[in-house]
CSV table of C-alpha atoms in Angstrom, one decimal:
chain,number,residue,atom,x,y,z
T,7,MET,CA,-5.6,-16.0,22.8
T,8,LYS,CA,-7.9,-13.0,22.3
T,9,ILE,CA,-7.7,-9.5,20.9
T,10,THR,CA,-8.1,-7.1,23.9
T,11,ARG,CA,-7.3,-3.6,22.5
T,12,ILE,CA,-6.9,-1.8,19.2
T,13,GLU,CA,-5.2,1.6,19.0
T,14,THR,CA,-4.8,4.2,16.3
T,15,ILE,CA,-1.7,6.5,16.6
T,16,HIS,CA,-1.4,9.8,14.8
T,17,ILE,CA,1.6,12.2,14.8
T,18,LYS,CA,1.1,15.8,13.6
T,19,GLU,CA,4.6,15.9,12.0
T,20,HIS,CA,3.5,13.0,9.7
T,21,ALA,CA,-0.1,14.0,9.4
T,22,ALA,CA,-1.1,11.6,6.6
T,23,ALA,CA,-0.1,8.5,8.5
T,24,THR,CA,-2.2,6.3,10.7
T,25,TRP,CA,-0.5,3.5,12.7
T,26,VAL,CA,-2.7,0.7,14.2
T,27,ARG,CA,-1.7,-1.5,17.0
T,28,VAL,CA,-3.6,-4.7,18.0
T,29,HIS,CA,-3.0,-6.1,21.5
T,30,THR,CA,-3.7,-9.6,22.7
T,31,ASP,CA,-4.2,-11.1,26.2
T,32,ALA,CA,-1.0,-13.1,25.6
T,33,GLY,CA,1.0,-9.8,25.4
T,34,HIS,CA,1.6,-9.7,21.6
T,35,ILE,CA,1.3,-6.3,19.9
T,36,GLY,CA,0.8,-6.3,16.2
T,37,LEU,CA,1.6,-3.2,14.1
T,38,GLY,CA,-0.1,-1.9,11.0
T,39,GLU,CA,-0.1,1.3,8.9
T,40,THR,CA,-2.0,3.2,6.4
T,41,TRP,CA,-1.9,6.6,4.7
T,42,PHE,CA,-4.2,9.6,4.0
T,43,GLY,CA,-7.4,10.6,5.8
T,44,PRO,CA,-6.3,9.7,9.3
T,45,ARG,CA,-9.4,11.0,11.0
T,46,THR,CA,-11.7,9.0,8.7
T,47,VAL,CA,-9.5,5.9,9.0
T,48,ALA,CA,-9.6,6.1,12.8
T,49,GLY,CA,-13.4,6.4,12.6
T,50,ALA,CA,-13.5,3.2,10.5
T,51,VAL,CA,-11.1,1.4,12.9
T,52,HIS,CA,-12.9,2.3,16.1
T,53,GLU,CA,-16.6,2.6,15.0
T,54,MET,CA,-16.8,-0.3,12.5
T,55,PHE,CA,-14.1,-2.9,12.9
T,56,SER,CA,-12.8,-2.8,16.5
T,57,PRO,CA,-16.1,-3.8,18.0
T,58,ILE,CA,-16.3,-7.0,15.9
T,59,LEU,CA,-12.7,-7.9,16.6
T,60,ILE,CA,-12.3,-7.3,20.3
T,61,GLY,CA,-12.5,-10.7,22.1
T,62,LYS,CA,-11.8,-12.7,18.9
T,63,ASP,CA,-8.8,-14.9,18.0
T,64,PRO,CA,-6.2,-12.8,16.2
T,65,LEU,CA,-5.0,-15.7,14.2
T,66,ALA,CA,-8.3,-16.1,12.3
T,67,ILE,CA,-7.0,-13.6,9.8
T,68,GLU,CA,-8.9,-14.7,6.7
T,69,ARG,CA,-12.1,-14.8,8.6
T,70,HIS,CA,-11.6,-11.3,10.0
T,71,TRP,CA,-10.7,-9.9,6.6
T,72,ARG,CA,-13.9,-11.2,5.2
T,73,ASP,CA,-16.0,-10.0,8.1
T,74,MET,CA,-14.5,-6.5,7.7
T,75,PHE,CA,-14.8,-6.4,4.0
T,76,ASP,CA,-18.4,-7.7,4.0
T,77,MET,CA,-19.4,-5.0,6.5
T,78,ALA,CA,-17.8,-2.2,4.4
T,79,ASN,CA,-19.0,-3.6,1.1
T,80,ALA,CA,-22.6,-3.1,2.3
T,81,TYR,CA,-22.2,0.6,1.1
T,82,GLY,CA,-18.8,0.7,-0.7
T,83,TYR,CA,-15.5,-0.5,0.5
T,84,ALA,CA,-12.9,1.4,-1.5
T,85,GLY,CA,-12.0,4.3,0.8
T,86,ALA,CA,-11.2,4.8,4.4
T,87,GLU,CA,-12.8,1.4,5.1
T,88,SER,CA,-10.3,-0.3,2.9
T,89,ARG,CA,-7.4,1.6,4.4
T,90,ALA,CA,-8.5,0.6,7.9
T,91,ILE,CA,-8.8,-3.0,6.9
T,92,SER,CA,-5.3,-2.9,5.4
T,93,ALA,CA,-3.8,-1.6,8.6
T,94,ILE,CA,-5.6,-4.0,10.8
T,95,ASP,CA,-4.7,-6.9,8.6
T,96,ILE,CA,-1.0,-6.1,8.7
T,97,ALA,CA,-1.1,-6.0,12.5
T,98,LEU,CA,-2.8,-9.4,12.6
T,99,TRP,CA,-0.1,-10.9,10.4
T,100,ASP,CA,2.5,-9.3,12.7
T,101,ILE,CA,0.9,-11.1,15.6
T,102,ALA,CA,0.8,-14.4,13.7
T,103,GLY,CA,4.5,-14.2,13.0
T,104,GLN,CA,5.3,-13.4,16.6
T,105,VAL,CA,3.2,-16.4,17.8
T,106,ALA,CA,4.9,-18.7,15.3
T,107,GLN,CA,8.3,-17.1,15.9
T,108,GLN,CA,8.7,-16.7,12.1
T,109,PRO,CA,8.9,-13.9,9.6
T,110,ILE,CA,5.6,-13.3,7.8
T,111,TYR,CA,7.0,-14.5,4.5
T,112,ASN,CA,7.5,-18.0,6.0
T,113,LEU,CA,3.8,-18.0,6.9
T,114,LEU,CA,2.9,-17.1,3.3
T,115,GLY,CA,4.7,-20.1,2.0
T,116,GLY,CA,8.3,-19.3,2.4
T,117,ALA,CA,10.9,-17.2,0.7
T,118,CYS,CA,11.7,-17.2,-3.1
T,119,ARG,CA,14.6,-14.8,-2.4
T,120,ASP,CA,16.3,-13.0,0.5
T,121,ARG,CA,16.5,-9.6,-1.2
T,122,ILE,CA,14.8,-7.7,-4.0
T,123,ARG,CA,15.9,-4.9,-6.3
T,124,THR,CA,14.5,-1.5,-5.3
T,125,TYR,CA,13.9,1.7,-7.2
T,126,ASN,CA,14.1,5.1,-5.7
T,127,THR,CA,11.1,7.4,-5.9
T,128,THR,CA,12.2,11.0,-5.9
T,129,GLY,CA,11.2,12.7,-2.6
T,130,GLN,CA,13.0,14.8,-0.1
T,131,TRP,CA,13.2,15.2,3.7
T,132,ALA,CA,15.3,17.3,5.9
T,133,GLY,CA,18.7,17.7,4.2
T,134,ASN,CA,17.8,15.6,1.2
T,135,ARG,CA,17.0,17.6,-2.0
T,136,ASP,CA,16.3,14.9,-4.5
T,137,THR,CA,13.0,16.5,-5.7
T,138,GLU,CA,14.7,19.8,-6.4
T,139,LEU,CA,17.4,18.0,-8.3
T,140,ALA,CA,14.8,16.2,-10.4
T,141,ILE,CA,13.5,19.5,-11.6
T,142,MET,CA,16.6,21.6,-11.7
T,143,ASP,CA,19.5,19.2,-12.4
T,144,ALA,CA,18.3,15.7,-13.2
T,145,GLY,CA,21.7,14.6,-14.5
T,146,THR,CA,23.3,15.2,-11.1
T,147,LEU,CA,20.4,13.3,-9.4
T,148,ALA,CA,20.9,10.4,-11.7
T,149,LYS,CA,24.7,10.2,-10.9
T,150,SER,CA,23.9,10.5,-7.2
T,151,LEU,CA,21.5,7.5,-7.4
T,152,VAL,CA,24.0,5.4,-9.3
T,153,ASP,CA,26.7,6.3,-6.9
T,154,ASP,CA,24.4,5.1,-4.1
T,155,GLY,CA,24.1,1.7,-5.7
T,156,LEU,CA,20.6,2.2,-7.1
T,157,THR,CA,19.8,1.0,-10.6
T,158,ALA,CA,16.3,2.3,-11.1
T,159,MET,CA,14.2,5.4,-10.2
T,160,LYS,CA,10.8,7.0,-10.7
T,161,TRP,CA,9.6,10.6,-10.8
T,162,ALA,CA,6.4,12.4,-11.8
T,163,PHE,CA,8.0,14.1,-14.8
T,164,THR,CA,4.6,15.3,-16.2
T,165,ASP,CA,2.5,16.4,-13.3
T,166,HIS,CA,3.0,20.1,-13.2
T,167,PHE,CA,2.3,20.3,-17.0
T,168,ALA,CA,-1.1,18.6,-16.4
T,169,ASP,CA,-2.4,20.6,-13.5
T,170,PRO,CA,-3.5,23.9,-15.1
T,171,THR,CA,-6.0,22.1,-17.4
T,172,ARG,CA,-6.4,18.7,-15.7
T,173,GLY,CA,-4.5,17.1,-18.5
T,174,VAL,CA,-6.7,18.3,-21.3
T,175,ASN,CA,-4.2,20.5,-23.0
T,176,LEU,CA,-0.6,19.6,-23.9
T,177,SER,CA,1.3,21.9,-26.1
T,178,ALA,CA,4.3,20.8,-28.2
T,179,GLU,CA,6.5,23.1,-26.2
T,180,ASP,CA,5.4,21.5,-22.9
T,181,LEU,CA,5.8,18.0,-24.3
T,182,ASP,CA,9.4,18.9,-25.2
T,183,LEU,CA,10.1,20.4,-21.8
T,184,MET,CA,8.7,17.5,-19.8
T,185,ILE,CA,11.1,15.0,-21.4
T,186,LYS,CA,14.2,17.1,-20.8
T,187,PRO,CA,14.9,15.6,-17.3
T,188,VAL,CA,14.8,12.1,-18.7
T,189,GLU,CA,17.1,13.1,-21.6
T,190,ALA,CA,19.5,14.7,-19.0
T,191,MET,CA,19.5,11.5,-17.0
T,192,ARG,CA,20.2,9.3,-20.0
T,193,SER,CA,23.1,11.7,-21.0
T,194,ALA,CA,24.5,11.6,-17.5
T,195,VAL,CA,24.5,7.8,-16.8
T,196,GLY,CA,23.4,6.1,-20.0
T,197,ASN,CA,21.6,2.8,-19.3
T,198,GLN,CA,23.0,2.4,-15.8
T,199,LEU,CA,19.7,3.7,-14.4
T,200,ASP,CA,16.2,2.4,-15.4
T,201,ILE,CA,13.7,5.3,-15.4
T,202,ALA,CA,9.9,5.2,-14.8
T,203,ASN,CA,7.4,8.0,-15.1
T,204,ASP,CA,4.4,8.4,-12.7
T,205,GLY,CA,1.5,10.4,-14.3
T,206,HIS,CA,-0.6,10.3,-11.1
T,207,GLY,CA,-3.8,9.9,-13.3
T,208,ARG,CA,-3.7,13.4,-14.5
T,209,TRP,CA,-4.0,13.0,-18.3
T,210,ASN,CA,-6.6,12.0,-20.8
T,211,LEU,CA,-6.1,9.2,-23.3
T,212,ASN,CA,-4.9,11.3,-26.2
T,213,ASN,CA,-2.3,13.1,-24.2
T,214,ALA,CA,-1.2,9.9,-22.4
T,215,ILE,CA,-0.4,8.4,-25.8
T,216,ARG,CA,1.6,11.5,-26.9
T,217,ILE,CA,3.6,11.4,-23.6
T,218,GLY,CA,4.2,7.7,-23.9
T,219,ARG,CA,5.4,8.0,-27.5
T,220,ALA,CA,7.7,11.0,-26.7
T,221,MET,CA,9.3,9.1,-23.9
T,222,ASP,CA,9.7,5.8,-25.6
T,223,GLN,CA,13.0,6.9,-27.2
T,224,PHE,CA,14.5,6.8,-23.7
T,225,ASP,CA,13.6,3.1,-23.1
T,226,MET,CA,11.3,3.8,-20.1
T,227,MET,CA,10.9,1.1,-17.4
T,228,TRP,CA,7.2,1.8,-17.4
T,229,GLN,CA,4.5,4.5,-17.7
T,230,GLU,CA,2.5,4.5,-14.5
T,231,GLU,CA,-1.0,6.0,-14.1
T,232,LEU,CA,-0.9,8.4,-17.0
T,233,MET,CA,-4.7,8.1,-16.7
T,234,GLN,CA,-6.9,7.4,-13.8
T,235,PRO,CA,-7.7,3.6,-13.7
T,236,THR,CA,-11.4,4.1,-14.2
T,237,ASN,CA,-11.6,2.7,-17.7
T,238,VAL,CA,-10.1,-0.7,-18.8
T,239,GLU,CA,-10.5,0.0,-22.5
T,240,SER,CA,-8.5,3.2,-22.4
T,241,HIS,CA,-5.6,1.4,-20.8
T,242,ILE,CA,-5.7,-1.3,-23.4
T,243,ALA,CA,-5.6,1.5,-26.1
T,244,LEU,CA,-2.6,3.1,-24.4
T,245,ALA,CA,-0.8,-0.2,-24.1
T,246,ASN,CA,-1.3,-0.7,-27.9
T,247,GLU,CA,0.1,2.7,-28.8
T,248,ILE,CA,3.3,2.9,-26.7
T,249,VAL,CA,6.3,0.7,-26.2
T,250,ALA,CA,6.8,1.1,-22.4
T,251,PRO,CA,4.8,-1.2,-20.2
T,252,VAL,CA,1.6,0.3,-18.7
T,253,CYS,CA,1.7,0.1,-14.9
T,254,VAL,CA,-1.6,-0.1,-13.0
T,255,SER,CA,-1.8,1.0,-10.0
T,256,GLU,CA,-2.2,1.9,-6.4
T,257,ARG,CA,-5.7,3.3,-7.0
T,258,LEU,CA,-7.2,-0.2,-7.6
T,259,ILE,CA,-8.6,-1.6,-4.4
T,260,SER,CA,-8.9,-5.3,-3.7
T,261,LYS,CA,-8.6,-8.3,-6.0
T,262,TYR,CA,-11.9,-7.5,-7.5
T,263,GLN,CA,-10.7,-4.3,-9.2
T,264,PHE,CA,-7.4,-5.7,-10.2
T,265,ARG,CA,-9.2,-8.7,-11.7
T,266,GLU,CA,-10.8,-6.5,-14.4
T,267,TYR,CA,-7.5,-5.1,-15.5
T,268,LEU,CA,-5.6,-8.4,-15.4
T,269,ARG,CA,-8.3,-10.3,-17.2
T,270,ALA,CA,-8.3,-7.6,-20.0
T,271,GLY,CA,-4.5,-7.5,-20.3
T,272,ALA,CA,-4.6,-3.8,-19.3
T,273,ALA,CA,-2.1,-4.1,-16.4
T,274,GLU,CA,1.4,-4.9,-17.8
T,275,VAL,CA,3.0,-4.1,-14.5
T,276,VAL,CA,0.9,-4.8,-11.4
T,277,MET,CA,1.3,-2.2,-8.6
T,278,PRO,CA,-0.8,-2.8,-5.6
T,279,ASP,CA,-0.5,-0.5,-2.6
T,280,LEU,CA,-0.6,-2.9,0.3
T,281,ILE,CA,-1.8,-0.3,2.9
T,282,TRP,CA,-4.8,0.7,0.7
T,283,THR,CA,-5.8,-2.4,-1.2
T,284,GLY,CA,-6.5,-4.8,1.7
T,285,GLY,CA,-3.2,-5.5,3.5
T,286,ILE,CA,-1.0,-8.6,3.3
T,287,THR,CA,-4.0,-11.0,2.9
T,288,GLU,CA,-5.3,-9.3,-0.2
T,289,THR,CA,-1.9,-8.3,-1.8
T,290,LYS,CA,-0.8,-11.9,-1.6
T,291,LYS,CA,-3.9,-12.9,-3.7
T,292,ILE,CA,-3.4,-10.0,-6.1
T,293,ALA,CA,0.2,-11.2,-6.7
T,294,THR,CA,-1.0,-14.7,-7.3
T,295,MET,CA,-3.6,-13.5,-9.8
T,296,ALA,CA,-0.8,-11.5,-11.6
T,297,GLU,CA,1.4,-14.6,-11.6
T,298,ALA,CA,-1.4,-16.5,-13.4
T,299,GLU,CA,-1.5,-13.8,-16.1
T,300,GLN,CA,2.4,-13.8,-16.3
T,301,ARG,CA,2.6,-10.3,-15.1
T,302,PRO,CA,5.3,-8.9,-12.7
T,303,VAL,CA,4.4,-7.3,-9.4
T,304,ALA,CA,6.0,-4.1,-8.1
T,305,PRO,CA,4.4,-2.9,-4.9
T,306,HIS,CA,3.7,0.8,-4.4
T,307,ASP,CA,5.2,2.9,-1.6
T,308,MET,CA,6.2,6.5,-0.8
T,309,THR,CA,4.5,6.3,2.6
T,310,GLY,CA,5.7,5.1,6.0
T,311,PRO,CA,8.2,2.5,7.3
T,312,VAL,CA,5.6,-0.2,8.2
T,313,ASN,CA,4.4,-0.4,4.6
T,314,ILE,CA,8.0,-1.1,3.5
T,315,PHE,CA,8.3,-4.0,5.9
T,316,ALA,CA,4.9,-5.5,5.0
T,317,CYS,CA,5.7,-5.2,1.3
T,318,ALA,CA,9.1,-6.7,1.8
T,319,HIS,CA,7.5,-9.9,3.1
T,320,ILE,CA,5.3,-10.1,0.0
T,321,CYS,CA,8.3,-9.4,-2.2
T,322,MET,CA,10.3,-12.2,-0.5
T,323,ASN,CA,7.5,-14.7,-1.0
T,324,ALA,CA,5.9,-13.9,-4.4
T,325,PRO,CA,7.6,-15.6,-7.3
T,326,ASN,CA,6.7,-12.8,-9.7
T,327,ALA,CA,7.8,-9.9,-7.5
T,328,TRP,CA,10.0,-7.6,-9.7
T,329,LEU,CA,10.8,-4.4,-7.9
T,330,MET,CA,10.1,-2.6,-4.6
T,331,GLU,CA,9.5,1.1,-4.4
T,332,THR,CA,11.4,3.0,-1.7
T,333,CYS,CA,12.5,6.6,-1.0
T,334,ARG,CA,16.0,7.1,0.2
T,335,ALA,CA,15.1,10.5,1.6
T,336,TYR,CA,12.9,8.7,4.1
T,337,TYR,CA,14.8,5.5,5.0
T,338,GLY,CA,18.4,6.9,4.5
T,339,GLU,CA,20.6,8.9,6.8
T,340,GLY,CA,18.7,11.9,8.0
T,341,GLY,CA,15.4,10.4,7.0
T,342,TRP,CA,12.4,10.1,9.3
T,343,TYR,CA,11.8,6.3,9.4
T,344,SER,CA,14.3,5.8,12.2
T,345,ASP,CA,12.4,8.3,14.4
T,346,ILE,CA,9.3,6.1,14.2
T,347,VAL,CA,10.4,2.4,14.2
T,348,ASP,CA,13.0,0.6,16.3
T,349,ARG,CA,14.4,-1.3,13.2
T,350,ASN,CA,14.7,0.5,9.9
T,351,VAL,CA,14.6,-1.2,6.4
T,352,ARG,CA,17.9,-2.1,4.9
T,353,VAL,CA,18.9,-1.3,1.4
T,354,VAL,CA,22.3,-2.5,0.2
T,355,ASP,CA,23.6,-2.0,-3.3
T,356,GLY,CA,20.2,-1.1,-4.6
T,357,GLU,CA,18.4,-4.1,-3.0
T,358,LEU,CA,15.9,-4.3,-0.2
T,359,LEU,CA,17.0,-7.0,2.2
T,360,ALA,CA,14.5,-9.4,3.8
T,361,PRO,CA,13.2,-8.4,7.3
T,362,GLU,CA,14.7,-10.3,10.2
T,363,GLY,CA,13.0,-11.7,13.2
T,364,PRO,CA,9.4,-12.8,13.9
T,365,GLY,CA,6.4,-11.0,12.4
T,366,LEU,CA,7.0,-7.8,10.6
T,367,GLY,CA,10.5,-7.3,12.0
T,368,THR,CA,9.9,-3.9,13.4
T,369,ALA,CA,7.8,-2.0,16.0
T,370,LEU,CA,7.0,1.6,17.0
T,371,ARG,CA,9.7,3.2,19.1
T,372,PRO,CA,8.6,3.8,22.7
T,373,GLU,CA,9.5,7.4,22.3
T,374,VAL,CA,6.7,7.9,19.8
T,375,PHE,CA,4.2,7.8,22.7
T,376,ASP,CA,6.1,10.5,24.6
T,377,ARG,CA,5.9,13.0,21.7
T,378,PRO,CA,3.9,16.2,22.3
T,379,ASP,CA,2.2,15.8,18.9
T,380,VAL,CA,1.0,12.2,19.3
T,381,THR,CA,-2.7,11.3,19.6
T,382,VAL,CA,-3.7,7.7,20.6
T,383,GLU,CA,-7.3,6.5,20.4
T,384,VAL,CA,-8.3,3.2,22.0
T,385,SER,CA,-11.0,0.6,21.6
T,386,ASP,CA,-11.2,-2.2,24.1
T,387,GLU,CA,-14.9,-3.2,24.2
T,388,PRO,CA,-16.7,-5.6,21.9
T,389,GLY,CA,-20.1,-4.8,20.4
T,390,GLY,CA,-21.6,-3.2,17.3
T,391,TYR,CA,-23.2,-4.9,14.3
T,392,THR,CA,-21.8,-8.2,13.2
T,393,TRP,CA,-22.5,-10.3,10.1
T,394,GLY,CA,-24.4,-13.5,9.9
T,395,LEU,CA,-25.6,-15.3,13.0
T,396,GLU,CA,-22.9,-13.7,15.2
T,397,SER,CA,-25.2,-10.8,16.0
T,398,PRO,CA,-25.5,-10.2,19.8
T,399,MET,CA,-29.3,-10.5,19.3
T,400,PHE,CA,-29.5,-13.9,17.8
T,401,GLU,CA,-28.4,-17.5,18.4
T,402,VAL,CA,-29.0,-20.8,16.6
T,403,LYS,CA,-30.7,-23.5,18.6
T,404,GLY,CA,-31.6,-27.1,18.0
T,405,ARG,CA,-30.0,-30.1,16.4
T,406,PRO,CA,-29.0,-30.2,12.7
T,407,GLY,CA,-32.1,-30.4,10.6
T,408,GLU,CA,-34.1,-28.8,13.3
T,409,ARG,CA,-32.1,-25.6,13.8
T,410,LYS,CA,-34.0,-22.4,14.6
T,411,VAL,CA,-32.9,-18.8,14.9
T,412,GLY,CA,-34.1,-17.0,18.0
T,413,TYR,CA,-33.3,-14.2,20.3
T,414,ARG,CA,-30.6,-14.8,22.9
T,415,ASP,CA,-32.1,-15.3,26.3
T,416,ASP,CA,-29.8,-12.7,27.8
T,417,PHE,CA,-30.4,-10.0,25.1
T,418,ASP,CA,-32.4,-7.1,26.5
T,419,SER,CA,-34.5,-5.6,23.7
T,420,PRO,CA,-37.8,-3.9,23.7
T,421,LEU,CA,-38.7,-5.9,20.5
T,422,LYS,CA,-38.1,-9.2,22.2
């Protein structure tokens, strides 16, 4: 079985998303997804990675991940290259599940559970107005979430206070104002709802400590990314000064960056973003590293439907999976996920259920390709630069102990 074609799909209505489909000569189509910078991601997919994957066995997932990472790491991997690797990796796992006729979590070692508690990140789409309620009437939002069977939520309670000065200035008045929605939620539903704050990396250490201390009275589920994860020592200082666990974070790319925070004890909740950090292959390893440090994993979301499915497989498999982020405005009634995929995620009584069927458990709807705002780019030819002795220029000749590297006889080069 060989990879014959790799596609990137963009839709203007959901401009941040890139979907990747990998085709094989056996008729399998694997689906992946990533988010942000779709033009740069497509460039990485088609210019860098498709040429070294076309014609290869799609089931050699670990080898392909390493080949792609090594190519990108020649000049820095943590950007569009990593997002492209993530999307391709998910698609390859989808193919592997289809071939085995098993859900991906069974290929990862089997299920530890058949559902996982989910928390709602406040967003809105179409008729949903959760974001407006978080600002204007947080108590009503809290009651609505509890009525919907949800037991945890997250919102960026502090962002708009940080933006004018990039988190340098924080007045006592602003500090008082930013905790009002949390106070309203606690007044409305008590401890029926766990509450997390996402700082989106906007604050400096001093103000992060002030915010964490001010919110500690409300028994926060965690404080996420109050600072950018560019300094391990500052996160240790924050963890030592506040009660709520410090959550780190979707901006860390690959096991190598997570390793520094885990080894230092700076990540009390581990939050990889599967479609940025390296796909299913890398997120499984990050979860195992966190397990070794006795830390829980709570995968990041607030993107598209394919990420939820991919994360669900990790959450079913990883023993230390704690929570899965979702957005009811996206997956629920009137949301946009059902317009894109043929099977939507299922959240019942505040829990995300395990995907059913082989592979991911979902696929792009055929109607996606009939949309007037869709763009599909295709790669179907091998070529380009490859690592090691797989270069089209070279081959290894001779018996073991007498092996020599030489030009391929059929390679036409003026330097030959």
